[in-house]
Short mmCIF file of C-alpha atoms in Angstrom, two decimals:
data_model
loop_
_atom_site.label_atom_id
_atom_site.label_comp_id
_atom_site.label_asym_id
_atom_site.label_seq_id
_atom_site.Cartn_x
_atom_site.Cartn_y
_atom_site.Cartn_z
CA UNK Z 1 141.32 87.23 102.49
CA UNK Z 2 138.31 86.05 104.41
CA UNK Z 3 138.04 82.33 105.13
CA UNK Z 4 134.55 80.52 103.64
CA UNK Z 5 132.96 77.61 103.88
CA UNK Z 6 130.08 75.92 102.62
CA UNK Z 7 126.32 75.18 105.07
CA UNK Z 8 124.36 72.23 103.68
CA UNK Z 9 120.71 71.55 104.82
CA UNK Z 10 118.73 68.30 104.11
CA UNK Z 11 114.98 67.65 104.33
CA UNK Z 12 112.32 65.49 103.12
CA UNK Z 13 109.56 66.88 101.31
CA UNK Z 14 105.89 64.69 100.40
CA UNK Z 15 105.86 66.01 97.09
CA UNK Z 16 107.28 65.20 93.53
CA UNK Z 17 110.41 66.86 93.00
CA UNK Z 18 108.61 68.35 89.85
CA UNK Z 19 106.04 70.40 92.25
CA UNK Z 20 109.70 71.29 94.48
CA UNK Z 21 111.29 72.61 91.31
CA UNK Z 22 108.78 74.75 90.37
CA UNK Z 23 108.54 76.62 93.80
CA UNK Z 24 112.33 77.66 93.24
CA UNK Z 25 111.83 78.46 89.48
CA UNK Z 26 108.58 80.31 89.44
CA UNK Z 27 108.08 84.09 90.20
CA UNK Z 28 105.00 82.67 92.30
CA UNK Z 29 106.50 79.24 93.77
CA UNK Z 30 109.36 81.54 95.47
CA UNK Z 31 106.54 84.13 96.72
CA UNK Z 32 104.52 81.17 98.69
CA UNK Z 33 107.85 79.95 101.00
CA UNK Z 34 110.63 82.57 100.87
CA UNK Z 35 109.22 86.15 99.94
CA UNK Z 36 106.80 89.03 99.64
CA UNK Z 37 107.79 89.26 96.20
CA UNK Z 38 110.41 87.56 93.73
CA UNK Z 39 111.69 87.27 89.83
CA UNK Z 40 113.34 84.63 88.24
CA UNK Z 41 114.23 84.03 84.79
CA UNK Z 42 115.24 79.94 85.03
CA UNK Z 43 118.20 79.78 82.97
CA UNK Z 44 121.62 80.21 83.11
CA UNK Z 45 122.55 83.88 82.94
CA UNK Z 46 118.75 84.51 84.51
CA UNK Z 47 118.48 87.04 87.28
CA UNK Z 48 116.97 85.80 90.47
CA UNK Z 49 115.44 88.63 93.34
CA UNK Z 50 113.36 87.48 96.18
CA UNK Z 51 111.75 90.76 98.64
CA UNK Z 52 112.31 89.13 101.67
CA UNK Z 53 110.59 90.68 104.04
CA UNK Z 54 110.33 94.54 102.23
CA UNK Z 55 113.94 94.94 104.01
CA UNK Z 56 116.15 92.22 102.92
CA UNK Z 57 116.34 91.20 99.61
CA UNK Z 58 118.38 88.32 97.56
CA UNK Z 59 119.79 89.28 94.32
CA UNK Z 60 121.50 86.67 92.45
CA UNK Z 61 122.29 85.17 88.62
CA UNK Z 62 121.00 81.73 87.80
CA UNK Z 63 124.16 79.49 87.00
CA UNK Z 64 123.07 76.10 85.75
CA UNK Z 65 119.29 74.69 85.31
CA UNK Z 66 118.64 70.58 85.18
CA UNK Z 67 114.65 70.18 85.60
CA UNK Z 68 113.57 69.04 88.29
CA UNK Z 69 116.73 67.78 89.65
CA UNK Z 70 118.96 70.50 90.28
CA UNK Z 71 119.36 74.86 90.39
CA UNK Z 72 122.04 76.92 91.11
CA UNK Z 73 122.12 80.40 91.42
CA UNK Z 74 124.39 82.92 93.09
CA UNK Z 75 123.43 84.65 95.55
CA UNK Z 76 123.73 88.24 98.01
CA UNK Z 77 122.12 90.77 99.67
CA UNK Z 78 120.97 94.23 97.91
CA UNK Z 79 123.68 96.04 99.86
CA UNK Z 80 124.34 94.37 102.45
CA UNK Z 81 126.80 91.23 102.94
CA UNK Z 82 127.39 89.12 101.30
CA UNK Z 83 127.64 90.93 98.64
CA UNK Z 84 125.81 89.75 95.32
CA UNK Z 85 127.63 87.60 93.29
CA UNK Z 86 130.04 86.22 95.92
CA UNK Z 87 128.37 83.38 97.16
CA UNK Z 88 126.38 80.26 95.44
CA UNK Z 89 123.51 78.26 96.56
CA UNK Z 90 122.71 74.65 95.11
CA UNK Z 91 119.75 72.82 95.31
CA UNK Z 92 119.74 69.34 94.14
CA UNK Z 93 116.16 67.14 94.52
CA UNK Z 94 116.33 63.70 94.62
CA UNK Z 95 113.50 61.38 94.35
CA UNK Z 96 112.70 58.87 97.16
CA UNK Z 97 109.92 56.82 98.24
CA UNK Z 98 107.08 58.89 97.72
CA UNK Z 99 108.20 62.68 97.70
CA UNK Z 100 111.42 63.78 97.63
CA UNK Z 101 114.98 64.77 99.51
CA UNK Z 102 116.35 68.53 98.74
CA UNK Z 103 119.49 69.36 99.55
CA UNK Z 104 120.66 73.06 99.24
CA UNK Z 105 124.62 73.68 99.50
CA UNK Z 106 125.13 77.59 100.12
CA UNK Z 107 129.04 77.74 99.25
CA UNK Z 108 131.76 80.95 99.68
CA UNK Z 109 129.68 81.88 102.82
CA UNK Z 110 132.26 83.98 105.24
CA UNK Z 111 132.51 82.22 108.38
CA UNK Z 112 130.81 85.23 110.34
CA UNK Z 113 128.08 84.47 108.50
CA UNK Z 114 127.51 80.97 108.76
CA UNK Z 115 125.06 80.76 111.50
CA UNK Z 116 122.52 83.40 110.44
CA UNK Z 117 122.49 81.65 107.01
CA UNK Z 118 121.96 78.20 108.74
CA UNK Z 119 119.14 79.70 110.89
CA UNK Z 120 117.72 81.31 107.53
CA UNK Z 121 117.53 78.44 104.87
CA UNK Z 122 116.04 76.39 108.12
CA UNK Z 123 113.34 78.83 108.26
CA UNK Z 124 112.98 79.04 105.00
CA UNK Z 125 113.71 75.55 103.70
CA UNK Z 126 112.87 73.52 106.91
CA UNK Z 127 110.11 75.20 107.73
CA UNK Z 128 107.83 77.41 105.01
CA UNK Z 129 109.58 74.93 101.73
CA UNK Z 130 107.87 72.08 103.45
CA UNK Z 131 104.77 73.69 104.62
CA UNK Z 132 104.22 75.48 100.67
CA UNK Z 133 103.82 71.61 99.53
CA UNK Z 134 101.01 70.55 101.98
#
């Protein structure tokens, strides 16, 4: 059996979570921070697929839905590891002040894979997230 654990990134966004949400739920939010191209049907039993980069892509099954607050979704790599299915991913938006704080959870992540994922979702979230609400 190979050991897991769970990566959790935090960041502040100017925005209302409502305009967050909708860039993780929307075929064209998730194309203007994480992909060249993406699908997402936002309820539970949904299929979620972000392109990547043409090379990589996500596959994944939307698990629970609670707008704007909160989306979770397994995810994987199209034939690669981890496979899809076998991890989860969790984004919960809180309000504060003026914008809002998202947190995203990736859980079941094999420990070799910890630090790419980390680097990834602070690309992704960190960086292009934040920059897609400005």
């Amino acid at each position: 059996m190979t050991a897991t654990t769970t990566i959790e990134h935090t960041v502040r966004i100017d925005a209302a979570p409502a305009t967050v949400y909708e860039l993780w739920t929307t075929d064209e939010g998730l194309c203007a921070w994480w992909g060249v191209s993406a699908s997402i049907d936002p309820r539970p039993g949904g299929a979620i697929r972000v392109d990547i980069d043409g090379e990589h892509i996500m596959v994944g099954e939307v698990t629970s839905v609670d707008p704007p607050r909160r989306l979770r979704f397994t995810f994987g790599w199209e034939g690669g590891d981890p496979a899809p299915g076998s991890t989860e991913v969790d984004v919960v938006i809180d309000d504060v002040d003026t914008g809002c704080r998202l947190t995203l959870r990736h859980h079941g992540l094999p420990i070799e894979l910890i630090e790419s994922h980390a680097r990834g979702w602070t690309h992704f979230v960190g960086g292009r997230l934040v920059e897609a609400t400005g």
